Each structure stands twice: as structure tokens, then as C-alpha cells.
């Protein structure tokens, strides 16, 4: 059983800006190119699951248009993390003390004052991940870099990153497709 994870196309947001739950747009051409690359490789019967944010939903719809036999559903649990008041800000403009306060209490601190804690974020992604495991069915999540990193932690048996240094730092390119196999999942 496999879970594919594909990141949306590059957004129209300014480079360096924080846009977790902000519903920023994506260029249609870039979205179409990713869909045309991925759709032919998808196995029959795989379920398409999309974040509700338009940068993912448009890609999911483009894939579904090329593969109309595949079921598609939207799952808000695989939306990107909410960064509170930091949404729309340039990452470099965030006060160092605020950023350090968040990373210093990484599991439970709320970024941007009222954003989503890492524990809350990983909790909802974990629910979706556990549901996928229970279905015993291949799926492709059209999602975000933060969700992909959370799934890597879940695969490795970590239900919540307690410290910022536990969070995966590997870059995830726009349109990148990674796969998690059920046999690779470690128990917490």
C-alpha cells in the first residue's frame, strides 16, 4: 500500500512570504504541467485526496480531468499549517524573539500569536494518515510541504515534533512527488 504526496505548483505569493493557510493562487500553466507529468503514472483505482486550498485543489482537479475514473475528495486535515498573524508576512520580517519563542516551545506554541500549534497540526494530519492506513488503499495526497514533512515524521513513528530540530529540513520542490509505503511505517 502506497501513499503518494505531491506538492502544489509554485504560488503567486511573493518569494520569502509565509502563506501557510492563506489561500494564494497558482499559475494555471504550472499546475497543468504538473498534472500532465503525474496523471499518466497513477495506478488504476488510486484515490485522489486534496487539500481544500486552491493551490492544491486546482492541481487535483487538473489530474482528475486527465484521469476521470479516479475518485477525488477534499480533506481539510491535509491543509497547510496556520501561521496566525505571520500569514502573508515576509519570513525575514518576523521578530526574532517571536520566532524563537515559537521554536523554543515547538510542540505547543502558536506561531503568529494565534496560529496552529505543531501538536494540533500533526494531530489532524495524523488523523488523515491513520485513516489512510486503515483503508489499505493506495492514495495520492495533493498537499503542502508542511504536510509532507509531517507525514515523514508519522512514518517514522513520531506523532508530534516536540523540538524544532526534529522537524525535517529537506527542501520539497514545487510539484515534487514522494511516496510512503506502508511497510516503511514504524510504530510510535
mmCIF file with all atom_site columns, C-alpha atoms in Angstrom:
data_model
loop_
_atom_site.group_PDB
_atom_site.id
_atom_site.type_symbol
_atom_site.label_atom_id
_atom_site.label_alt_id
_atom_site.label_comp_id
_atom_site.label_asym_id
_atom_site.label_entity_id
_atom_site.label_seq_id
_atom_site.pdbx_PDB_ins_code
_atom_site.Cartn_x
_atom_site.Cartn_y
_atom_site.Cartn_z
_atom_site.occupancy
_atom_site.B_iso_or_equiv
_atom_site.pdbx_formal_charge
_atom_site.auth_seq_id
_atom_site.auth_comp_id
_atom_site.auth_asym_id
_atom_site.auth_atom_id
_atom_site.pdbx_PDB_model_num
ATOM 1   C CA . UNK A 1 1   ? 0.000   0.000  0.000   1.00 0.00 ? 1   UNK A CA 1
ATOM 2   C CA . UNK A 1 2   ? 1.412   3.366  -1.027  1.00 0.00 ? 2   UNK A CA 1
ATOM 3   C CA . UNK A 1 3   ? 0.693   6.975  -0.141  1.00 0.00 ? 3   UNK A CA 1
ATOM 4   C CA . UNK A 1 4   ? 1.864   9.423  -2.781  1.00 0.00 ? 4   UNK A CA 1
ATOM 5   C CA . UNK A 1 5   ? 2.349   13.013 -1.706  1.00 0.00 ? 5   UNK A CA 1
ATOM 6   C CA . UNK A 1 6   ? 2.625   15.766 -4.292  1.00 0.00 ? 6   UNK A CA 1
ATOM 7   C CA . UNK A 1 7   ? 3.286   19.404 -3.519  1.00 0.00 ? 7   UNK A CA 1
ATOM 8   C CA . UNK A 1 8   ? 1.316   22.047 -5.384  1.00 0.00 ? 8   UNK A CA 1
ATOM 9   C CA . UNK A 1 9   ? 2.811   24.313 -8.071  1.00 0.00 ? 9   UNK A CA 1
ATOM 10  C CA . UNK A 1 10  ? 4.760   27.430 -7.181  1.00 0.00 ? 10  UNK A CA 1
ATOM 11  C CA . UNK A 1 11  ? 2.341   30.076 -5.952  1.00 0.00 ? 11  UNK A CA 1
ATOM 12  C CA . UNK A 1 12  ? 1.800   33.697 -6.897  1.00 0.00 ? 12  UNK A CA 1
ATOM 13  C CA . UNK A 1 13  ? 2.817   34.755 -3.363  1.00 0.00 ? 13  UNK A CA 1
ATOM 14  C CA . UNK A 1 14  ? 5.879   36.955 -3.053  1.00 0.00 ? 14  UNK A CA 1
ATOM 15  C CA . UNK A 1 15  ? 9.107   34.999 -2.655  1.00 0.00 ? 15  UNK A CA 1
ATOM 16  C CA . UNK A 1 16  ? 10.000  34.540 1.006   1.00 0.00 ? 16  UNK A CA 1
ATOM 17  C CA . UNK A 1 17  ? 6.476   35.108 2.284   1.00 0.00 ? 17  UNK A CA 1
ATOM 18  C CA . UNK A 1 18  ? 4.692   32.967 4.856   1.00 0.00 ? 18  UNK A CA 1
ATOM 19  C CA . UNK A 1 19  ? 1.487   31.629 3.320   1.00 0.00 ? 19  UNK A CA 1
ATOM 20  C CA . UNK A 1 20  ? 0.503   28.527 5.289   1.00 0.00 ? 20  UNK A CA 1
ATOM 21  C CA . UNK A 1 21  ? -3.312  28.649 5.387   1.00 0.00 ? 21  UNK A CA 1
ATOM 22  C CA . UNK A 1 22  ? -3.522  31.750 3.193   1.00 0.00 ? 22  UNK A CA 1
ATOM 23  C CA . UNK A 1 23  ? -5.334  30.712 0.017   1.00 0.00 ? 23  UNK A CA 1
ATOM 24  C CA . UNK A 1 24  ? -2.857  32.049 -2.544  1.00 0.00 ? 24  UNK A CA 1
ATOM 25  C CA . UNK A 1 25  ? -3.198  31.382 -6.246  1.00 0.00 ? 25  UNK A CA 1
ATOM 26  C CA . UNK A 1 26  ? -1.052  29.376 -8.639  1.00 0.00 ? 26  UNK A CA 1
ATOM 27  C CA . UNK A 1 27  ? -0.295  29.852 -12.335 1.00 0.00 ? 27  UNK A CA 1
ATOM 28  C CA . UNK A 1 28  ? -2.554  27.637 -14.454 1.00 0.00 ? 28  UNK A CA 1
ATOM 29  C CA . UNK A 1 29  ? 0.308   26.624 -16.771 1.00 0.00 ? 29  UNK A CA 1
ATOM 30  C CA . UNK A 1 30  ? 2.488   25.328 -13.929 1.00 0.00 ? 30  UNK A CA 1
ATOM 31  C CA . UNK A 1 31  ? -0.427  23.426 -12.416 1.00 0.00 ? 31  UNK A CA 1
ATOM 32  C CA . UNK A 1 32  ? -1.298  21.877 -15.773 1.00 0.00 ? 32  UNK A CA 1
ATOM 33  C CA . UNK A 1 33  ? 2.330   20.825 -16.374 1.00 0.00 ? 33  UNK A CA 1
ATOM 34  C CA . UNK A 1 34  ? 2.479   19.004 -13.018 1.00 0.00 ? 34  UNK A CA 1
ATOM 35  C CA . UNK A 1 35  ? -0.853  17.277 -13.700 1.00 0.00 ? 35  UNK A CA 1
ATOM 36  C CA . UNK A 1 36  ? 0.313   16.170 -17.157 1.00 0.00 ? 36  UNK A CA 1
ATOM 37  C CA . UNK A 1 37  ? 3.510   14.732 -15.653 1.00 0.00 ? 37  UNK A CA 1
ATOM 38  C CA . UNK A 1 38  ? 1.776   12.868 -12.813 1.00 0.00 ? 38  UNK A CA 1
ATOM 39  C CA . UNK A 1 39  ? -1.576  11.669 -14.200 1.00 0.00 ? 39  UNK A CA 1
ATOM 40  C CA . UNK A 1 40  ? -0.235  9.071  -16.672 1.00 0.00 ? 40  UNK A CA 1
ATOM 41  C CA . UNK A 1 41  ? 1.849   7.410  -13.920 1.00 0.00 ? 41  UNK A CA 1
ATOM 42  C CA . UNK A 1 42  ? -1.005  6.898  -11.470 1.00 0.00 ? 42  UNK A CA 1
ATOM 43  C CA . UNK A 1 43  ? -2.198  3.323  -10.992 1.00 0.00 ? 43  UNK A CA 1
ATOM 44  C CA . UNK A 1 44  ? -5.816  2.391  -11.619 1.00 0.00 ? 44  UNK A CA 1
ATOM 45  C CA . UNK A 1 45  ? -8.026  2.795  -8.570  1.00 0.00 ? 45  UNK A CA 1
ATOM 46  C CA . UNK A 1 46  ? -5.788  5.169  -6.624  1.00 0.00 ? 46  UNK A CA 1
ATOM 47  C CA . UNK A 1 47  ? -7.769  7.690  -4.594  1.00 0.00 ? 47  UNK A CA 1
ATOM 48  C CA . UNK A 1 48  ? -7.006  11.389 -5.098  1.00 0.00 ? 48  UNK A CA 1
ATOM 49  C CA . UNK A 1 49  ? -7.238  13.415 -1.874  1.00 0.00 ? 49  UNK A CA 1
ATOM 50  C CA . UNK A 1 50  ? -6.731  17.172 -1.938  1.00 0.00 ? 50  UNK A CA 1
ATOM 51  C CA . UNK A 1 51  ? -6.220  19.984 0.497   1.00 0.00 ? 51  UNK A CA 1
ATOM 52  C CA . UNK A 1 52  ? -9.079  22.475 0.130   1.00 0.00 ? 52  UNK A CA 1
ATOM 53  C CA . UNK A 1 53  ? -6.680  25.363 -0.575  1.00 0.00 ? 53  UNK A CA 1
ATOM 54  C CA . UNK A 1 54  ? -6.851  26.394 -4.228  1.00 0.00 ? 54  UNK A CA 1
ATOM 55  C CA . UNK A 1 55  ? -3.154  25.777 -4.910  1.00 0.00 ? 55  UNK A CA 1
ATOM 56  C CA . UNK A 1 56  ? -3.852  22.074 -4.277  1.00 0.00 ? 56  UNK A CA 1
ATOM 57  C CA . UNK A 1 57  ? -7.496  21.851 -5.339  1.00 0.00 ? 57  UNK A CA 1
ATOM 58  C CA . UNK A 1 58  ? -6.698  23.192 -8.816  1.00 0.00 ? 58  UNK A CA 1
ATOM 59  C CA . UNK A 1 59  ? -3.948  20.604 -9.256  1.00 0.00 ? 59  UNK A CA 1
ATOM 60  C CA . UNK A 1 60  ? -6.254  17.830 -8.036  1.00 0.00 ? 60  UNK A CA 1
ATOM 61  C CA . UNK A 1 61  ? -8.940  18.946 -10.482 1.00 0.00 ? 61  UNK A CA 1
ATOM 62  C CA . UNK A 1 62  ? -6.406  19.024 -13.330 1.00 0.00 ? 62  UNK A CA 1
ATOM 63  C CA . UNK A 1 63  ? -5.260  15.475 -12.507 1.00 0.00 ? 63  UNK A CA 1
ATOM 64  C CA . UNK A 1 64  ? -8.887  14.307 -12.228 1.00 0.00 ? 64  UNK A CA 1
ATOM 65  C CA . UNK A 1 65  ? -9.683  15.859 -15.621 1.00 0.00 ? 65  UNK A CA 1
ATOM 66  C CA . UNK A 1 66  ? -6.910  13.739 -17.141 1.00 0.00 ? 66  UNK A CA 1
ATOM 67  C CA . UNK A 1 67  ? -7.924  10.649 -15.132 1.00 0.00 ? 67  UNK A CA 1
ATOM 68  C CA . UNK A 1 68  ? -11.717 10.955 -14.651 1.00 0.00 ? 68  UNK A CA 1
ATOM 69  C CA . UNK A 1 69  ? -12.032 7.338  -13.474 1.00 0.00 ? 69  UNK A CA 1
ATOM 70  C CA . UNK A 1 70  ? -10.119 8.121  -10.271 1.00 0.00 ? 70  UNK A CA 1
ATOM 71  C CA . UNK A 1 71  ? -12.140 9.147  -7.210  1.00 0.00 ? 71  UNK A CA 1
ATOM 72  C CA . UNK A 1 72  ? -11.357 12.615 -5.848  1.00 0.00 ? 72  UNK A CA 1
ATOM 73  C CA . UNK A 1 73  ? -12.217 14.029 -2.449  1.00 0.00 ? 73  UNK A CA 1
ATOM 74  C CA . UNK A 1 74  ? -11.193 17.078 -0.440  1.00 0.00 ? 74  UNK A CA 1
ATOM 75  C CA . UNK A 1 75  ? -9.859  16.661 3.097   1.00 0.00 ? 75  UNK A CA 1
ATOM 76  C CA . UNK A 1 76  ? -9.264  19.795 5.205   1.00 0.00 ? 76  UNK A CA 1
ATOM 77  C CA . UNK A 1 77  ? -6.972  17.794 7.502   1.00 0.00 ? 77  UNK A CA 1
ATOM 78  C CA . UNK A 1 78  ? -4.236  17.917 4.850   1.00 0.00 ? 78  UNK A CA 1
ATOM 79  C CA . UNK A 1 79  ? -4.259  21.715 4.503   1.00 0.00 ? 79  UNK A CA 1
ATOM 80  C CA . UNK A 1 80  ? -1.079  23.582 5.404   1.00 0.00 ? 80  UNK A CA 1
ATOM 81  C CA . UNK A 1 81  ? -0.380  24.808 8.933   1.00 0.00 ? 81  UNK A CA 1
ATOM 82  C CA . UNK A 1 82  ? -1.967  28.075 10.075  1.00 0.00 ? 82  UNK A CA 1
ATOM 83  C CA . UNK A 1 83  ? 0.755   30.581 10.978  1.00 0.00 ? 83  UNK A CA 1
ATOM 84  C CA . UNK A 1 84  ? -1.597  33.117 12.577  1.00 0.00 ? 84  UNK A CA 1
ATOM 85  C CA . UNK A 1 85  ? -0.540  36.771 12.276  1.00 0.00 ? 85  UNK A CA 1
ATOM 86  C CA . UNK A 1 86  ? 2.543   35.707 10.307  1.00 0.00 ? 86  UNK A CA 1
ATOM 87  C CA . UNK A 1 87  ? 0.378   34.730 7.326   1.00 0.00 ? 87  UNK A CA 1
ATOM 88  C CA . UNK A 1 88  ? 1.264   36.960 4.382   1.00 0.00 ? 88  UNK A CA 1
ATOM 89  C CA . UNK A 1 89  ? 4.372   38.380 6.071   1.00 0.00 ? 89  UNK A CA 1
ATOM 90  C CA . UNK A 1 90  ? 7.884   38.047 4.750   1.00 0.00 ? 90  UNK A CA 1
ATOM 91  C CA . UNK A 1 91  ? 9.604   35.435 6.919   1.00 0.00 ? 91  UNK A CA 1
ATOM 92  C CA . UNK A 1 92  ? 12.523  37.857 7.418   1.00 0.00 ? 92  UNK A CA 1
ATOM 93  C CA . UNK A 1 93  ? 10.190  40.491 8.891   1.00 0.00 ? 93  UNK A CA 1
ATOM 94  C CA . UNK A 1 94  ? 9.087   38.271 11.780  1.00 0.00 ? 94  UNK A CA 1
ATOM 95  C CA . UNK A 1 95  ? 10.641  39.447 15.031  1.00 0.00 ? 95  UNK A CA 1
ATOM 96  C CA . UNK A 1 96  ? 13.456  37.126 16.088  1.00 0.00 ? 96  UNK A CA 1
ATOM 97  C CA . UNK A 1 97  ? 12.090  36.953 19.648  1.00 0.00 ? 97  UNK A CA 1
ATOM 98  C CA . UNK A 1 98  ? 8.672   35.818 18.339  1.00 0.00 ? 98  UNK A CA 1
ATOM 99  C CA . UNK A 1 99  ? 10.235  33.192 16.105  1.00 0.00 ? 99  UNK A CA 1
ATOM 100 C CA . UNK A 1 100 ? 12.489  31.941 18.912  1.00 0.00 ? 100 UNK A CA 1
ATOM 101 C CA . UNK A 1 101 ? 9.501   31.730 21.277  1.00 0.00 ? 101 UNK A CA 1
ATOM 102 C CA . UNK A 1 102 ? 7.715   29.516 18.753  1.00 0.00 ? 102 UNK A CA 1
ATOM 103 C CA . UNK A 1 103 ? 10.676  27.231 18.074  1.00 0.00 ? 103 UNK A CA 1
ATOM 104 C CA . UNK A 1 104 ? 11.593  27.150 21.769  1.00 0.00 ? 104 UNK A CA 1
ATOM 105 C CA . UNK A 1 105 ? 8.241   25.568 22.677  1.00 0.00 ? 105 UNK A CA 1
ATOM 106 C CA . UNK A 1 106 ? 7.731   23.966 19.280  1.00 0.00 ? 106 UNK A CA 1
ATOM 107 C CA . UNK A 1 107 ? 5.010   21.447 20.083  1.00 0.00 ? 107 UNK A CA 1
ATOM 108 C CA . UNK A 1 108 ? 2.557   23.767 21.805  1.00 0.00 ? 108 UNK A CA 1
ATOM 109 C CA . UNK A 1 109 ? 3.447   27.361 20.939  1.00 0.00 ? 109 UNK A CA 1
ATOM 110 C CA . UNK A 1 110 ? 1.190   29.153 18.470  1.00 0.00 ? 110 UNK A CA 1
ATOM 111 C CA . UNK A 1 111 ? 3.038   30.860 15.625  1.00 0.00 ? 111 UNK A CA 1
ATOM 112 C CA . UNK A 1 112 ? 1.910   34.387 14.938  1.00 0.00 ? 112 UNK A CA 1
ATOM 113 C CA . UNK A 1 113 ? 0.202   34.545 18.341  1.00 0.00 ? 113 UNK A CA 1
ATOM 114 C CA . UNK A 1 114 ? -2.953  32.678 17.349  1.00 0.00 ? 114 UNK A CA 1
ATOM 115 C CA . UNK A 1 115 ? -1.818  30.177 14.723  1.00 0.00 ? 115 UNK A CA 1
ATOM 116 C CA . UNK A 1 116 ? -1.930  26.426 14.930  1.00 0.00 ? 116 UNK A CA 1
ATOM 117 C CA . UNK A 1 117 ? 0.480   24.631 17.238  1.00 0.00 ? 117 UNK A CA 1
ATOM 118 C CA . UNK A 1 118 ? 2.657   21.862 15.841  1.00 0.00 ? 118 UNK A CA 1
ATOM 119 C CA . UNK A 1 119 ? 0.772   19.409 18.074  1.00 0.00 ? 119 UNK A CA 1
ATOM 120 C CA . UNK A 1 120 ? -2.586  20.498 16.596  1.00 0.00 ? 120 UNK A CA 1
ATOM 121 C CA . UNK A 1 121 ? -1.220  20.412 13.057  1.00 0.00 ? 121 UNK A CA 1
ATOM 122 C CA . UNK A 1 122 ? 0.324   16.971 13.441  1.00 0.00 ? 122 UNK A CA 1
ATOM 123 C CA . UNK A 1 123 ? -2.815  15.759 15.199  1.00 0.00 ? 123 UNK A CA 1
ATOM 124 C CA . UNK A 1 124 ? -5.058  16.493 12.238  1.00 0.00 ? 124 UNK A CA 1
ATOM 125 C CA . UNK A 1 125 ? -2.530  15.263 9.670   1.00 0.00 ? 125 UNK A CA 1
ATOM 126 C CA . UNK A 1 126 ? -2.083  12.157 11.842  1.00 0.00 ? 126 UNK A CA 1
ATOM 127 C CA . UNK A 1 127 ? -5.837  11.502 11.774  1.00 0.00 ? 127 UNK A CA 1
ATOM 128 C CA . UNK A 1 128 ? -5.819  11.589 7.971   1.00 0.00 ? 128 UNK A CA 1
ATOM 129 C CA . UNK A 1 129 ? -2.687  9.399  7.877   1.00 0.00 ? 129 UNK A CA 1
ATOM 130 C CA . UNK A 1 130 ? -4.235  6.828  10.237  1.00 0.00 ? 130 UNK A CA 1
ATOM 131 C CA . UNK A 1 131 ? -7.402  6.796  8.144   1.00 0.00 ? 131 UNK A CA 1
ATOM 132 C CA . UNK A 1 132 ? -5.343  6.132  5.000   1.00 0.00 ? 132 UNK A CA 1
ATOM 133 C CA . UNK A 1 133 ? -3.558  3.238  6.735   1.00 0.00 ? 133 UNK A CA 1
ATOM 134 C CA . UNK A 1 134 ? -6.900  1.742  7.828   1.00 0.00 ? 134 UNK A CA 1
ATOM 135 C CA . UNK A 1 135 ? -8.289  1.811  4.263   1.00 0.00 ? 135 UNK A CA 1
ATOM 136 C CA . UNK A 1 136 ? -5.473  -0.389 2.921   1.00 0.00 ? 136 UNK A CA 1
ATOM 137 C CA . UNK A 1 137 ? -5.788  1.514  -0.363  1.00 0.00 ? 137 UNK A CA 1
ATOM 138 C CA . UNK A 1 138 ? -3.276  3.448  -2.445  1.00 0.00 ? 138 UNK A CA 1
ATOM 139 C CA . UNK A 1 139 ? -3.827  7.200  -2.350  1.00 0.00 ? 139 UNK A CA 1
ATOM 140 C CA . UNK A 1 140 ? -2.304  10.379 -3.731  1.00 0.00 ? 140 UNK A CA 1
ATOM 141 C CA . UNK A 1 141 ? -2.488  13.432 -1.493  1.00 0.00 ? 141 UNK A CA 1
ATOM 142 C CA . UNK A 1 142 ? -2.251  16.751 -3.303  1.00 0.00 ? 142 UNK A CA 1
ATOM 143 C CA . UNK A 1 143 ? -0.918  18.840 -0.467  1.00 0.00 ? 143 UNK A CA 1
ATOM 144 C CA . UNK A 1 144 ? 1.757   21.103 1.028   1.00 0.00 ? 144 UNK A CA 1
ATOM 145 C CA . UNK A 1 145 ? 5.394   20.914 2.133   1.00 0.00 ? 145 UNK A CA 1
ATOM 146 C CA . UNK A 1 146 ? 4.450   21.060 5.827   1.00 0.00 ? 146 UNK A CA 1
ATOM 147 C CA . UNK A 1 147 ? 2.040   18.147 5.463   1.00 0.00 ? 147 UNK A CA 1
ATOM 148 C CA . UNK A 1 148 ? 4.635   16.093 3.587   1.00 0.00 ? 148 UNK A CA 1
ATOM 149 C CA . UNK A 1 149 ? 7.167   16.690 6.363   1.00 0.00 ? 149 UNK A CA 1
ATOM 150 C CA . UNK A 1 150 ? 4.562   15.780 8.995   1.00 0.00 ? 150 UNK A CA 1
ATOM 151 C CA . UNK A 1 151 ? 3.867   12.513 7.149   1.00 0.00 ? 151 UNK A CA 1
ATOM 152 C CA . UNK A 1 152 ? 7.586   11.700 7.164   1.00 0.00 ? 152 UNK A CA 1
ATOM 153 C CA . UNK A 1 153 ? 7.591   12.090 10.950  1.00 0.00 ? 153 UNK A CA 1
ATOM 154 C CA . UNK A 1 154 ? 4.451   9.963  11.264  1.00 0.00 ? 154 UNK A CA 1
ATOM 155 C CA . UNK A 1 155 ? 6.021   7.302  9.041   1.00 0.00 ? 155 UNK A CA 1
ATOM 156 C CA . UNK A 1 156 ? 8.997   7.272  11.412  1.00 0.00 ? 156 UNK A CA 1
ATOM 157 C CA . UNK A 1 157 ? 6.716   6.787  14.435  1.00 0.00 ? 157 UNK A CA 1
ATOM 158 C CA . UNK A 1 158 ? 6.827   10.368 15.748  1.00 0.00 ? 158 UNK A CA 1
ATOM 159 C CA . UNK A 1 159 ? 3.292   11.644 16.455  1.00 0.00 ? 159 UNK A CA 1
ATOM 160 C CA . UNK A 1 160 ? 4.466   15.168 17.320  1.00 0.00 ? 160 UNK A CA 1
ATOM 161 C CA . UNK A 1 161 ? 7.733   17.040 16.881  1.00 0.00 ? 161 UNK A CA 1
ATOM 162 C CA . UNK A 1 162 ? 8.410   18.261 20.410  1.00 0.00 ? 162 UNK A CA 1
ATOM 163 C CA . UNK A 1 163 ? 11.502  20.208 19.334  1.00 0.00 ? 163 UNK A CA 1
ATOM 164 C CA . UNK A 1 164 ? 12.108  22.299 16.225  1.00 0.00 ? 164 UNK A CA 1
ATOM 165 C CA . UNK A 1 165 ? 15.255  20.302 15.421  1.00 0.00 ? 165 UNK A CA 1
ATOM 166 C CA . UNK A 1 166 ? 13.073  17.207 14.954  1.00 0.00 ? 166 UNK A CA 1
ATOM 167 C CA . UNK A 1 167 ? 11.220  18.841 12.054  1.00 0.00 ? 167 UNK A CA 1
ATOM 168 C CA . UNK A 1 168 ? 12.502  17.584 8.670   1.00 0.00 ? 168 UNK A CA 1
ATOM 169 C CA . UNK A 1 169 ? 14.538  20.245 6.896   1.00 0.00 ? 169 UNK A CA 1
ATOM 170 C CA . UNK A 1 170 ? 14.872  18.665 3.454   1.00 0.00 ? 170 UNK A CA 1
ATOM 171 C CA . UNK A 1 171 ? 13.563  21.043 0.795   1.00 0.00 ? 171 UNK A CA 1
ATOM 172 C CA . UNK A 1 172 ? 10.478  19.898 -1.106  1.00 0.00 ? 172 UNK A CA 1
ATOM 173 C CA . UNK A 1 173 ? 10.233  21.314 -4.605  1.00 0.00 ? 173 UNK A CA 1
ATOM 174 C CA . UNK A 1 174 ? 7.010   22.631 -6.074  1.00 0.00 ? 174 UNK A CA 1
ATOM 175 C CA . UNK A 1 175 ? 5.403   19.740 -7.944  1.00 0.00 ? 175 UNK A CA 1
ATOM 176 C CA . UNK A 1 176 ? 7.619   17.168 -6.213  1.00 0.00 ? 176 UNK A CA 1
ATOM 177 C CA . UNK A 1 177 ? 6.073   13.730 -5.779  1.00 0.00 ? 177 UNK A CA 1
ATOM 178 C CA . UNK A 1 178 ? 7.246   11.481 -2.934  1.00 0.00 ? 178 UNK A CA 1
ATOM 179 C CA . UNK A 1 179 ? 5.939   8.080  -1.835  1.00 0.00 ? 179 UNK A CA 1
ATOM 180 C CA . UNK A 1 180 ? 5.498   6.491  1.593   1.00 0.00 ? 180 UNK A CA 1
ATOM 181 C CA . UNK A 1 181 ? 4.991   2.734  1.640   1.00 0.00 ? 181 UNK A CA 1
ATOM 182 C CA . UNK A 1 182 ? 3.093   1.018  4.432   1.00 0.00 ? 182 UNK A CA 1
ATOM 183 C CA . UNK A 1 183 ? 5.981   -1.393 5.016   1.00 0.00 ? 183 UNK A CA 1
ATOM 184 C CA . UNK A 1 184 ? 8.216   1.590  5.892   1.00 0.00 ? 184 UNK A CA 1
ATOM 185 C CA . UNK A 1 185 ? 5.965   2.824  8.715   1.00 0.00 ? 185 UNK A CA 1
ATOM 186 C CA . UNK A 1 186 ? 7.353   2.479  12.231  1.00 0.00 ? 186 UNK A CA 1
ATOM 187 C CA . UNK A 1 187 ? 5.102   2.298  15.270  1.00 0.00 ? 187 UNK A CA 1
ATOM 188 C CA . UNK A 1 188 ? 5.271   5.080  17.844  1.00 0.00 ? 188 UNK A CA 1
#
